[in-house]
Tab-separated table of C-alpha atoms in Angstrom:
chain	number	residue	atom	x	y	z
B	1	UNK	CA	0.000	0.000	0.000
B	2	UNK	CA	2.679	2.346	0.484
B	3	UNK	CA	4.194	1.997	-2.991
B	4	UNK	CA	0.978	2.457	-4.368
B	5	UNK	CA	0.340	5.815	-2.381
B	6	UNK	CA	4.537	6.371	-3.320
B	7	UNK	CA	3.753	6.098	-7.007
B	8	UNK	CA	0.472	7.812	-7.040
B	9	UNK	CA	2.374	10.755	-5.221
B	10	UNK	CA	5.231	10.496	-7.839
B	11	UNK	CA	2.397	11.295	-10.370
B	12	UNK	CA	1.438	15.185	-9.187
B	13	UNK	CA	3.299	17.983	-10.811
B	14	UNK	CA	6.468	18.210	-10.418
B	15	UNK	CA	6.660	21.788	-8.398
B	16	UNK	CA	3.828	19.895	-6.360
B	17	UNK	CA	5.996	16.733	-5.900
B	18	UNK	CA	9.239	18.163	-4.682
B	19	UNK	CA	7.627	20.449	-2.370
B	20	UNK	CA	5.424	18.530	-0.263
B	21	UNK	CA	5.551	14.821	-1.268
B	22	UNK	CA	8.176	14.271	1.543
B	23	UNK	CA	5.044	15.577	3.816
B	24	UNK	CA	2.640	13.856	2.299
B	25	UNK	CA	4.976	10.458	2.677
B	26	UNK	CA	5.439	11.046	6.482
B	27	UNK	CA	2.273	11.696	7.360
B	28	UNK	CA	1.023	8.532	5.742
B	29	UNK	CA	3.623	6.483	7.648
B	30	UNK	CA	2.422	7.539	10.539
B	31	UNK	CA	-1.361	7.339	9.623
B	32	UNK	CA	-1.339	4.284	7.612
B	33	UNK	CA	-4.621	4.465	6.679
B	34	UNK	CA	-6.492	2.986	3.595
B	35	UNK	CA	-8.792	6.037	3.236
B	36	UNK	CA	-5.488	8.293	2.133
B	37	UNK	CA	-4.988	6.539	-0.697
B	38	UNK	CA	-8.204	8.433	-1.974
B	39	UNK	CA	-7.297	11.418	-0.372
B	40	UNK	CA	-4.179	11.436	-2.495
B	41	UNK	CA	-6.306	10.319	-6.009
B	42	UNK	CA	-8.579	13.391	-4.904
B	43	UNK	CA	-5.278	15.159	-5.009
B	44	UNK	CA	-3.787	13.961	-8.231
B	45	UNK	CA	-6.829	14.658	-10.191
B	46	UNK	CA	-7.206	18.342	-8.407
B	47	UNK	CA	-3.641	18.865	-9.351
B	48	UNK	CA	-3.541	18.543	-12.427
B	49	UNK	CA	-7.647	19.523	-13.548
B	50	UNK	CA	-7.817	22.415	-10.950
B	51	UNK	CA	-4.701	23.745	-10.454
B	52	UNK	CA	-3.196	24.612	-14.083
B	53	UNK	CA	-2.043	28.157	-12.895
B	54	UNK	CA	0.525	26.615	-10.374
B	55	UNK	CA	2.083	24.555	-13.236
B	56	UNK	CA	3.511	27.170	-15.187
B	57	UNK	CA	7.246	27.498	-15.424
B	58	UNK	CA	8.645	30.151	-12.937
B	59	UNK	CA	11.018	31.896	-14.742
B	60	UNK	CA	14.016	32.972	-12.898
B	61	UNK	CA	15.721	36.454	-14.709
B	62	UNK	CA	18.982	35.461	-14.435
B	63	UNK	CA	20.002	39.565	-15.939
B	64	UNK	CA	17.120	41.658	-15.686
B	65	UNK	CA	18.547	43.938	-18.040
B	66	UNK	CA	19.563	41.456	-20.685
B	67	UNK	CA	18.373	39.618	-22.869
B	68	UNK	CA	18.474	35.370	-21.775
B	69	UNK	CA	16.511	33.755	-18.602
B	70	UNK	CA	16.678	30.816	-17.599
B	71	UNK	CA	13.823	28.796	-17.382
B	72	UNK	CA	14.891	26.007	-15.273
B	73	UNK	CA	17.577	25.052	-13.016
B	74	UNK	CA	18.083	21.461	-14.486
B	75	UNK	CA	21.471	20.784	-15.418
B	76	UNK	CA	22.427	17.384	-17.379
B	77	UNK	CA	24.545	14.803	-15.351
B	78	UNK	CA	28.238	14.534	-15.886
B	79	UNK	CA	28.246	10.730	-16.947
B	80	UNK	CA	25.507	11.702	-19.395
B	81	UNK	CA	27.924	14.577	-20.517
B	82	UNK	CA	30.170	12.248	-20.891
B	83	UNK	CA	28.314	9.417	-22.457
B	84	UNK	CA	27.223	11.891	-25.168
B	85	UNK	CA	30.398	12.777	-26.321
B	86	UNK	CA	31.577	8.926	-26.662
B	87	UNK	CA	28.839	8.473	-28.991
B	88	UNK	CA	29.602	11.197	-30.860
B	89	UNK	CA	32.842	10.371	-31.371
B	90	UNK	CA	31.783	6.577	-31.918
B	91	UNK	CA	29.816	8.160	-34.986
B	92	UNK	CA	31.959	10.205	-36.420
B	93	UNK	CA	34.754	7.867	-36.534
B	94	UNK	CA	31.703	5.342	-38.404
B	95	UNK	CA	31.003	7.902	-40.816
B	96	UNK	CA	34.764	8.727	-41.392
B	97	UNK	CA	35.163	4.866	-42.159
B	98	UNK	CA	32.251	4.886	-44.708
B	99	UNK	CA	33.372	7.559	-46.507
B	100	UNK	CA	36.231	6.381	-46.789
B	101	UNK	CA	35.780	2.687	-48.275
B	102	UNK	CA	32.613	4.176	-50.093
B	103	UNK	CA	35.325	5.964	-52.427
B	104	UNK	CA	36.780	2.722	-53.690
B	105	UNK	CA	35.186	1.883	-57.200
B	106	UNK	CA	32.125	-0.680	-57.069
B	107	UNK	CA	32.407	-4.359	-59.088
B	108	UNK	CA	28.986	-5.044	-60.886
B	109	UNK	CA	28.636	-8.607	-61.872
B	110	UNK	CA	28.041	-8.110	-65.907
B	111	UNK	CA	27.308	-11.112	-67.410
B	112	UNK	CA	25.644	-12.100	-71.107
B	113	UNK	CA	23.852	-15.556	-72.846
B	114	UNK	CA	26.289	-14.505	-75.668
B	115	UNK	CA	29.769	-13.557	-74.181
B	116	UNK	CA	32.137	-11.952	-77.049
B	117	UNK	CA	34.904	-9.844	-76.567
B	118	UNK	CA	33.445	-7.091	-75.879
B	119	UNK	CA	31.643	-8.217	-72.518
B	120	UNK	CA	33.222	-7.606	-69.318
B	121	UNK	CA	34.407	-10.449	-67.546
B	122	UNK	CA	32.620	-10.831	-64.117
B	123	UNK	CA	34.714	-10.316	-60.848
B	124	UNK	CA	32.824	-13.371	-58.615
B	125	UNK	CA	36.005	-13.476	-55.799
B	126	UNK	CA	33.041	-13.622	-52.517
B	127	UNK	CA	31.708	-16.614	-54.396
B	128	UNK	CA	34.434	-18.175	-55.472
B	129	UNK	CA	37.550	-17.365	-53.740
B	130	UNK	CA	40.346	-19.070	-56.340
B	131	UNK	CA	38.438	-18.046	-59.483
B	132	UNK	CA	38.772	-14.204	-58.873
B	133	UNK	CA	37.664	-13.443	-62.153
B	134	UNK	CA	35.004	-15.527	-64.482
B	135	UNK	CA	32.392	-14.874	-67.213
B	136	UNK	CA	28.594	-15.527	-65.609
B	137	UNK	CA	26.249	-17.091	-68.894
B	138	UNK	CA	23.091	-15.546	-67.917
B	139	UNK	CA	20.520	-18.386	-69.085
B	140	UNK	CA	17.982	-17.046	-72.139
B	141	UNK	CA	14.469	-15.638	-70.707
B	142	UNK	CA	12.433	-18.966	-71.137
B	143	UNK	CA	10.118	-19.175	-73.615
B	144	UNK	CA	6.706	-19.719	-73.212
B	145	UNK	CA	5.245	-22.538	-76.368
B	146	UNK	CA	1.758	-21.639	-75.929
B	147	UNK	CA	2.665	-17.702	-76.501
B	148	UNK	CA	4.278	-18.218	-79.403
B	149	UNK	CA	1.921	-20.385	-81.301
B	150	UNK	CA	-0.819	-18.208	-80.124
B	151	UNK	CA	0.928	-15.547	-81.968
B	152	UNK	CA	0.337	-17.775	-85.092
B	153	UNK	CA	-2.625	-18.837	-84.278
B	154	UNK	CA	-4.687	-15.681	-83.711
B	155	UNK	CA	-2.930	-13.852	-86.958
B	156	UNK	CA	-4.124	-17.019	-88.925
B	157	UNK	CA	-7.866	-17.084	-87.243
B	158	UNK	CA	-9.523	-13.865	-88.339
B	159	UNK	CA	-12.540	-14.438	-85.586
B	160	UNK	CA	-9.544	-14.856	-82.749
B	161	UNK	CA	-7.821	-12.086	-83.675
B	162	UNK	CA	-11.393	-9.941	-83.961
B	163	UNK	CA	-12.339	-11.536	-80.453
B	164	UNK	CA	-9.517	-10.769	-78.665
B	165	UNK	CA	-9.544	-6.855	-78.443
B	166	UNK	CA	-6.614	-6.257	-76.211
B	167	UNK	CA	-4.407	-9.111	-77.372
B	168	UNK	CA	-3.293	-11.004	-74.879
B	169	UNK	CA	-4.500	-14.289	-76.569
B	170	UNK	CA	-7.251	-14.567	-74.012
B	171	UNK	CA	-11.347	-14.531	-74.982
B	172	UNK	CA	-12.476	-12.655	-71.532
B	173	UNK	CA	-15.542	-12.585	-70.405
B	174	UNK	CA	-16.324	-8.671	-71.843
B	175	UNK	CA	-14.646	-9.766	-75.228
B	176	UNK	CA	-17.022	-13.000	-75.042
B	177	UNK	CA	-19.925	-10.263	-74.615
B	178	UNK	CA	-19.118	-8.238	-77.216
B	179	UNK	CA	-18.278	-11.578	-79.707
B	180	UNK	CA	-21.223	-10.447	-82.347
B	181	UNK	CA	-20.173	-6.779	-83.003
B	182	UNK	CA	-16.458	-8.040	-83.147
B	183	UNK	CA	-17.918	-10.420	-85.924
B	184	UNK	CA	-19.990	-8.238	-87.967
B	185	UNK	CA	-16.681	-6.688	-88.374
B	186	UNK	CA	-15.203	-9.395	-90.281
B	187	UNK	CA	-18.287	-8.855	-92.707
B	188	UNK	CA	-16.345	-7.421	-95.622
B	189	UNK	CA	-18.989	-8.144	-97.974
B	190	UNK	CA	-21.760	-6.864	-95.617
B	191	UNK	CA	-23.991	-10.279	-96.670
B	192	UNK	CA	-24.441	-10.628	-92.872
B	193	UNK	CA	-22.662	-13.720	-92.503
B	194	UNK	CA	-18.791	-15.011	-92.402
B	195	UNK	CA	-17.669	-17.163	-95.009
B	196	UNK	CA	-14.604	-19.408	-94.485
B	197	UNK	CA	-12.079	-16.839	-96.259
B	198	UNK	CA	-13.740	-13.889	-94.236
B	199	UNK	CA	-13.095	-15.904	-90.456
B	200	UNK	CA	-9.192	-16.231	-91.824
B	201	UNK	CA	-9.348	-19.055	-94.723
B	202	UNK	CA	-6.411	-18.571	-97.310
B	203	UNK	CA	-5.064	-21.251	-99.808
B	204	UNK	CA	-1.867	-18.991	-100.633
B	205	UNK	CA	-0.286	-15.995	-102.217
B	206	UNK	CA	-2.203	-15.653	-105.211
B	207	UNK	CA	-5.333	-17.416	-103.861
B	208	UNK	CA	-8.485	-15.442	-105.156
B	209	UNK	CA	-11.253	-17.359	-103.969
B	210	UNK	CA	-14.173	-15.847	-106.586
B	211	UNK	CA	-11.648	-16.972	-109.331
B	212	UNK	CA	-12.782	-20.206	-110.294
B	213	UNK	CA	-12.349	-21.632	-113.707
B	214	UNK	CA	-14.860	-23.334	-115.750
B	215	UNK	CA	-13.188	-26.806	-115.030
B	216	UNK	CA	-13.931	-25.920	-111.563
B	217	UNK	CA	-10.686	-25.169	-110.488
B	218	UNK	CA	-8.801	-22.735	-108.841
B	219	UNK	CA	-5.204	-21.041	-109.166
B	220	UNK	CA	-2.994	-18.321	-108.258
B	221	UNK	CA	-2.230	-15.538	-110.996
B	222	UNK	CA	0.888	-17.945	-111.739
B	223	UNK	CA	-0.585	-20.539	-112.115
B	224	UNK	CA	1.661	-22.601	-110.128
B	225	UNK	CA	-1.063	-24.528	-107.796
B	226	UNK	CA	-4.369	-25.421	-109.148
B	227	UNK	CA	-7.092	-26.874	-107.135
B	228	UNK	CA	-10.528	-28.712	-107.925
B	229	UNK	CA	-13.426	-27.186	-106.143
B	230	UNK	CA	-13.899	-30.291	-104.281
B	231	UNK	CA	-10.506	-30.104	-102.901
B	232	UNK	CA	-11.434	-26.043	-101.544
B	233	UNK	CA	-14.415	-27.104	-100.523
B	234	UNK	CA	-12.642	-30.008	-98.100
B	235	UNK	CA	-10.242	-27.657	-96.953
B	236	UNK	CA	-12.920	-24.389	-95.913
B	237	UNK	CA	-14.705	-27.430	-93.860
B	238	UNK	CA	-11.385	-28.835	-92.414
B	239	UNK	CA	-10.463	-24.589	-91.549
B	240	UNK	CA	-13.765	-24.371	-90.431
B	241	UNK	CA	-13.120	-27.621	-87.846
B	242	UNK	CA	-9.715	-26.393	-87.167
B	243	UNK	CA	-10.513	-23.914	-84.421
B	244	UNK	CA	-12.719	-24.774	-81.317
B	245	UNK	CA	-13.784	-21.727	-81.555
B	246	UNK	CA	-14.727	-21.463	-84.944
B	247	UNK	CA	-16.144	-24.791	-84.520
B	248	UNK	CA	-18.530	-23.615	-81.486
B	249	UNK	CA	-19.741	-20.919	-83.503
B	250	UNK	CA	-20.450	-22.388	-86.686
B	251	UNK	CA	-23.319	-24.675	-85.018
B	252	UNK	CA	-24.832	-26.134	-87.716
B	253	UNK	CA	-21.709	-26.779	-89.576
B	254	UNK	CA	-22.756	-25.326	-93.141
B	255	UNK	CA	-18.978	-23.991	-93.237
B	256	UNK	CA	-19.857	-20.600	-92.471
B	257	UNK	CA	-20.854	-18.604	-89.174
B	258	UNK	CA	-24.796	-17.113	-90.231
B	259	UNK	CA	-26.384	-13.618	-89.329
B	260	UNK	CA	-27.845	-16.038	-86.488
B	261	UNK	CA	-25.037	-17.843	-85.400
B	262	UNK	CA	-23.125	-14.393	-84.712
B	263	UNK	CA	-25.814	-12.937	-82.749
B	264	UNK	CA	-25.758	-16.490	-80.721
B	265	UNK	CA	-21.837	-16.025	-80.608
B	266	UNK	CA	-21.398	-15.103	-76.858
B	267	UNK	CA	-23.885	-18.257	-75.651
B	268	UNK	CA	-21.477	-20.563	-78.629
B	269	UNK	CA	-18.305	-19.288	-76.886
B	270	UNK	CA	-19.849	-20.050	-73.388
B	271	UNK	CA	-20.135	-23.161	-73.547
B	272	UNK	CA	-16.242	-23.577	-74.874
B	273	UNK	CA	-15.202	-22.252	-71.039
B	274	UNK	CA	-14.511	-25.835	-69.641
B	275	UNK	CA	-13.411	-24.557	-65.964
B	276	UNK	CA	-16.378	-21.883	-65.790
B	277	UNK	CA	-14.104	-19.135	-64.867
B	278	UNK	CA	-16.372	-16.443	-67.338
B	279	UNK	CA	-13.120	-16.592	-69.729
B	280	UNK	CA	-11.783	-18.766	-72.765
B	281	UNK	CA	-7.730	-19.817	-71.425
B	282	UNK	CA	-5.831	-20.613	-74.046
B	283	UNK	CA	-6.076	-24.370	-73.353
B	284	UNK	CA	-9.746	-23.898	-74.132
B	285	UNK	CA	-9.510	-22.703	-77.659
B	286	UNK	CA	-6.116	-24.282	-79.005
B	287	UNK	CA	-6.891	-25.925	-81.801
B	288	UNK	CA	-6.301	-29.978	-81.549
B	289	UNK	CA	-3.050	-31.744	-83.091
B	290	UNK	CA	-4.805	-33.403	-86.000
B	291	UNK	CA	-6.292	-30.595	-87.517
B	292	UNK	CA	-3.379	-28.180	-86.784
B	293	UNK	CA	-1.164	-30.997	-89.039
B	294	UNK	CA	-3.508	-30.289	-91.397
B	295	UNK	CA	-3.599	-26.561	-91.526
B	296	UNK	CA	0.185	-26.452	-91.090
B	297	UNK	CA	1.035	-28.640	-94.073
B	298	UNK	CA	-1.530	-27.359	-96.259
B	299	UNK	CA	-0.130	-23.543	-95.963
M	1	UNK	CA	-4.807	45.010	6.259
M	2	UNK	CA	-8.436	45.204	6.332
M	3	UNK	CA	-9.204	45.926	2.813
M	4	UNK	CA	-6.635	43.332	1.652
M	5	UNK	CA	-7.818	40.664	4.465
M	6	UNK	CA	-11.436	41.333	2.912
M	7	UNK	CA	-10.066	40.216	-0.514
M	8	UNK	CA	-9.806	36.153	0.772
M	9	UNK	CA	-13.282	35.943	2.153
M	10	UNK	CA	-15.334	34.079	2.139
M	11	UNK	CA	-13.164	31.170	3.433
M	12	UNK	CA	-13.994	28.205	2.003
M	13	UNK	CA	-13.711	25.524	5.024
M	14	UNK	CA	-10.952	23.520	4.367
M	15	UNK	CA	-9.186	26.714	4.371
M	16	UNK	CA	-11.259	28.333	7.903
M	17	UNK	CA	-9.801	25.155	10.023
M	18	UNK	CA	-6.445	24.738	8.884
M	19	UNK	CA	-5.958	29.120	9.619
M	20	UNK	CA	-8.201	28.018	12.919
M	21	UNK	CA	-5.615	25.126	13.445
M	22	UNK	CA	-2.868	27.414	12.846
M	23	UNK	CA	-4.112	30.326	15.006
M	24	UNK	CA	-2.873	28.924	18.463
M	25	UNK	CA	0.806	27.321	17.751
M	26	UNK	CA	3.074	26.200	15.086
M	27	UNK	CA	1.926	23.071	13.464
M	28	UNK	CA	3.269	20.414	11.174
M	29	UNK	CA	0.805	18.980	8.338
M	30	UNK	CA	-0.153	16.004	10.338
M	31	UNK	CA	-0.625	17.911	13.607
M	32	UNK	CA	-2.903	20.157	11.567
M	33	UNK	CA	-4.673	17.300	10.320
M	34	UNK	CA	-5.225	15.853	14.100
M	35	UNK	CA	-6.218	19.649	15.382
M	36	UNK	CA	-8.813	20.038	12.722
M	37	UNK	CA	-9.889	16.770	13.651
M	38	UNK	CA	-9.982	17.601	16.959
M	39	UNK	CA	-11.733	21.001	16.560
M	40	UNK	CA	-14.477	19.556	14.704
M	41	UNK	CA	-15.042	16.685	17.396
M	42	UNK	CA	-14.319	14.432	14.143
M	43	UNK	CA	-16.698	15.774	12.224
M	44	UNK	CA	-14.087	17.347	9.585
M	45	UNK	CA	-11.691	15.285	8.315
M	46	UNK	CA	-8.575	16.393	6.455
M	47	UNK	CA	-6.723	14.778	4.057
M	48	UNK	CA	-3.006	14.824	3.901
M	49	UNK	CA	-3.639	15.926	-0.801
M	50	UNK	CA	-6.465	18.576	0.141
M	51	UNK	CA	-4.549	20.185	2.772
M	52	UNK	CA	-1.454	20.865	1.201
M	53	UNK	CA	-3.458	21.754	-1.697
M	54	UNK	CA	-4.828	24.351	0.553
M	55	UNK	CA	-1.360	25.099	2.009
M	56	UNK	CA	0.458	25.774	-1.349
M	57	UNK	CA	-2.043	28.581	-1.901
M	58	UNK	CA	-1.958	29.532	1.636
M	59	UNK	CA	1.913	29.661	0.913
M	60	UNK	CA	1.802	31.502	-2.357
M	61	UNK	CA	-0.820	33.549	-1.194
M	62	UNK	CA	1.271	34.895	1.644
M	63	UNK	CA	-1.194	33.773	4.462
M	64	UNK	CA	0.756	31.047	5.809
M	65	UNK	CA	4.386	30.714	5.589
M	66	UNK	CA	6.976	27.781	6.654
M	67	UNK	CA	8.969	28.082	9.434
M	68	UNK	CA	11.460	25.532	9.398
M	69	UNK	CA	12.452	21.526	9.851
M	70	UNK	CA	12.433	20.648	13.182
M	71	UNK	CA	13.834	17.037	14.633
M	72	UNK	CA	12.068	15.126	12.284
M	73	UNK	CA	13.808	15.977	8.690
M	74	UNK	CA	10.646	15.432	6.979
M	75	UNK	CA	7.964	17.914	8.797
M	76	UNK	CA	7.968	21.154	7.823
M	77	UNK	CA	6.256	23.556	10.232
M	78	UNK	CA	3.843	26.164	9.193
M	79	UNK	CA	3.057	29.388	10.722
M	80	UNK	CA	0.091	32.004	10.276
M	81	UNK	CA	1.864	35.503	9.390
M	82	UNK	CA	0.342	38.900	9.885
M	83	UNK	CA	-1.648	38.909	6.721
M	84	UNK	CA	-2.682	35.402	7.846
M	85	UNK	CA	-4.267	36.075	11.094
M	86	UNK	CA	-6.087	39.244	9.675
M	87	UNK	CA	-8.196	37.043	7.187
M	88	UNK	CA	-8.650	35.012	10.472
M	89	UNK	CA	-10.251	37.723	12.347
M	90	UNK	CA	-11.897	39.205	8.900
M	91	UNK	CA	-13.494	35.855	8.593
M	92	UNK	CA	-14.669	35.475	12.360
M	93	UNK	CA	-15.865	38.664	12.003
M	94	UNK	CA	-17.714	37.946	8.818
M	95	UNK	CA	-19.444	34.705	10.608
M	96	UNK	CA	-20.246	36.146	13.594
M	97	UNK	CA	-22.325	38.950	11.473
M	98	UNK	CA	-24.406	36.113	10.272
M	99	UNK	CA	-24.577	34.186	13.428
M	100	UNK	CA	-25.811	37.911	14.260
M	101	UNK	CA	-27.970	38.589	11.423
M	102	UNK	CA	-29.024	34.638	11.134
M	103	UNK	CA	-30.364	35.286	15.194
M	104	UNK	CA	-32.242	38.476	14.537
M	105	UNK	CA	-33.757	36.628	11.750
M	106	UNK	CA	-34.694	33.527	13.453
M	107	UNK	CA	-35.847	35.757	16.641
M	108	UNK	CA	-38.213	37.957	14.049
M	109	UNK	CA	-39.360	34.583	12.690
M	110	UNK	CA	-40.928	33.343	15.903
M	111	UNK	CA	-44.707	32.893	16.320
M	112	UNK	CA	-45.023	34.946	19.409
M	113	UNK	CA	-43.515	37.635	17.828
M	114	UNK	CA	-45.646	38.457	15.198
């Protein structure tokens, strides 16, 4: 009890404190009463609510006629004086250090998948200690397969490349919404529907697909490749079949995508999104190996 | 003396008993503490934080002022000075005009008398 009242004296005002908690201290040892322990919260909360006037600072005039006072008579301890100025000293001599050894010149590691003469050679002495000096083969960035054959892909697929607005080789799920105006842009011929040629069909070069000769055949303007009409006619279906996702939209599988098949394009594309995430991944809409052999070979 | 004595009244009564407890002798705080106790037949209890509450502006007010460490280094004793004991006697004064006026009063009040 009397380190409670102790501390709840230490927490009046200082100029309150010094001047009567020696008082207030005796007269409890000799009381020793549990009721002063209120008496002395009464008095902490007075103190310091009540009684703001007797906090202020007494200012001592050390000159009266000049111009500095001094506002209290606290001076620092010696061994703090003291303390002080090993730490500074302690820092300075840290910062002299730094500077110093911060001057020397700094060794990058430089390094290159294709080292000539020209590349620095690569100082590597904290790794390995009795090769001070080797060349580092950074490995190439890795590749990734799917990226680059969707790069084909999509330039060869007319409909992908329409779908995909922001190119990043994915159909999302605002791209999949907005599938029918992206096709009506194919629509060169503004017949309302996309023939094989318009979703990305091409035989070659000089392929001109209205061109066709009385023998039913078609050629380019050099006549190096003829076809028979059969033989386009196999190849539009097997373009047509190439693509999941020309597949999905061309629903009844006439070998072109109808006026009503590209207003049904978003619900066609829907139902290619095997995991349900709202989007078409690229694993959704690759093309399969047996018709991409085809495609391949034939251009 | 007067006209500044006048300037601390009323007393409020913390203040009245420890100036009454000071009036006859020196005192330290707890011997204050025991004569207001006393004075008041225990009816008026002091704590040690409210009187030296009272005391520090008793002190800086120039009412009361310390006169010294006896045998015991930790009591202070604390004197009435001149200004002191004339806001005593202002105050008696004061209280004994309402005891005074308060009698009249009551007297004037009676039944019989009206």
């Amino acid at each position: 009890m009397r380190s409670l009242y102790a501390f709840l004296l230490r927490l009046h005002p200082r100029q309150f404190r010094e001047r009567f908690a020696e008082e207030m201290m005796a007269i409890f040892d000799e009381a020793r009463s549990f009721w002063l322990l209120g008496d002395v919260l009464l008095s902490l909360m007075r103190q310091w609510a009540l009684r703001p006037q007797q906090q202020a600072v007494q200012v001592t005039v050390a000159n009266p006629c000049g111009m500095f006072q001094i506002l209290d008579s606290y001076h620092p301890r010696r061994s703090a004086l003291v303390q002080g100025a090993a730490l500074s000293a302690i820092f300075f001599c840290a910062l002299v250090f730094a500077a110093t050894n911060g001057a020397r010149p700094i060794k990058f590691l430089i390094g290159s998948p294709d080292p000539r003469s020209g590349v620095l050679s690569v100082t590597r002495s904290s790794i390995e200690p009795a090769v001070p000096e080797a060349t580092v083969r950074v490995p190439a960035p890795a590749v990734d397969p799917w990226r680059n054959f969707a790069s084909k892909y999509f330039k060869i697929i007319y409909v992908l490349r329409a779908l995909d607005a922001n190119h990043d080789y994915v159909i999302s799920a605002d791209e999949i919404v907005a599938a029918p105006a992206a096709l009506q842009q194919l629509d060169l011929d503004v017949d309302g529907k996309l023939t094989a040629e318009e979703c990305g069909f091409c035989l070659g070069a000089g392929y001109v697909p209205d061109c066709r000769g009385d023998n039913g055949t078609v050629g380019d303007e050099h006549g190096h490749i003829e076809w028979s009409r059969d033989q386009v006619e196999r190849f539009r279906a097997i373009f047509m079949a190439y693509s999941p996702v020309l597949a999905a939209l061309d629903t009844d599988h006439d070998v072109e995508i109808s006026a009503s098949e590209i207003q049904n394009a978003a619900a066609a594309l829907r139902r290619l999104d095997l995991n349900g995430d709202g989007k078409l991944l690229p694993v959704e809409i690759a093309p399969d190996s047996e018709a991409r052999k085809i495609l391949f070979n034939q251009r | 003396m007067r006209d500044q004595a006048a300037k601390f009244l009323p007393l409020n009564p913390a203040t009245l008993h420890i100036l009454l407890a000071l009036a006859g002798e020196d005192l330290h705080g707890y011997a204050i503490m025991q004569e207001i106790a006393r004075q008041s037949e225990g009816s008026y209890r002091l704590g040690p934080g409210t009187l030296y509450d009272n005391l520090q502006r008793l002190l800086g007010q120039g009412v009361v002022q310390e006169r010294g460490r006896t045998g015991d280094s930790r009591r202070r004793y604390y004197r009435l000075t001149a200004l002191g004991r004339g806001v005593l006697t202002a105050e008696i004064a004061r209280l004994e005009s309402v005891i005074h006026d308060a009698k009249l009063h009551l007297q004037a009040g009676r039944p019989g008398n009206a």
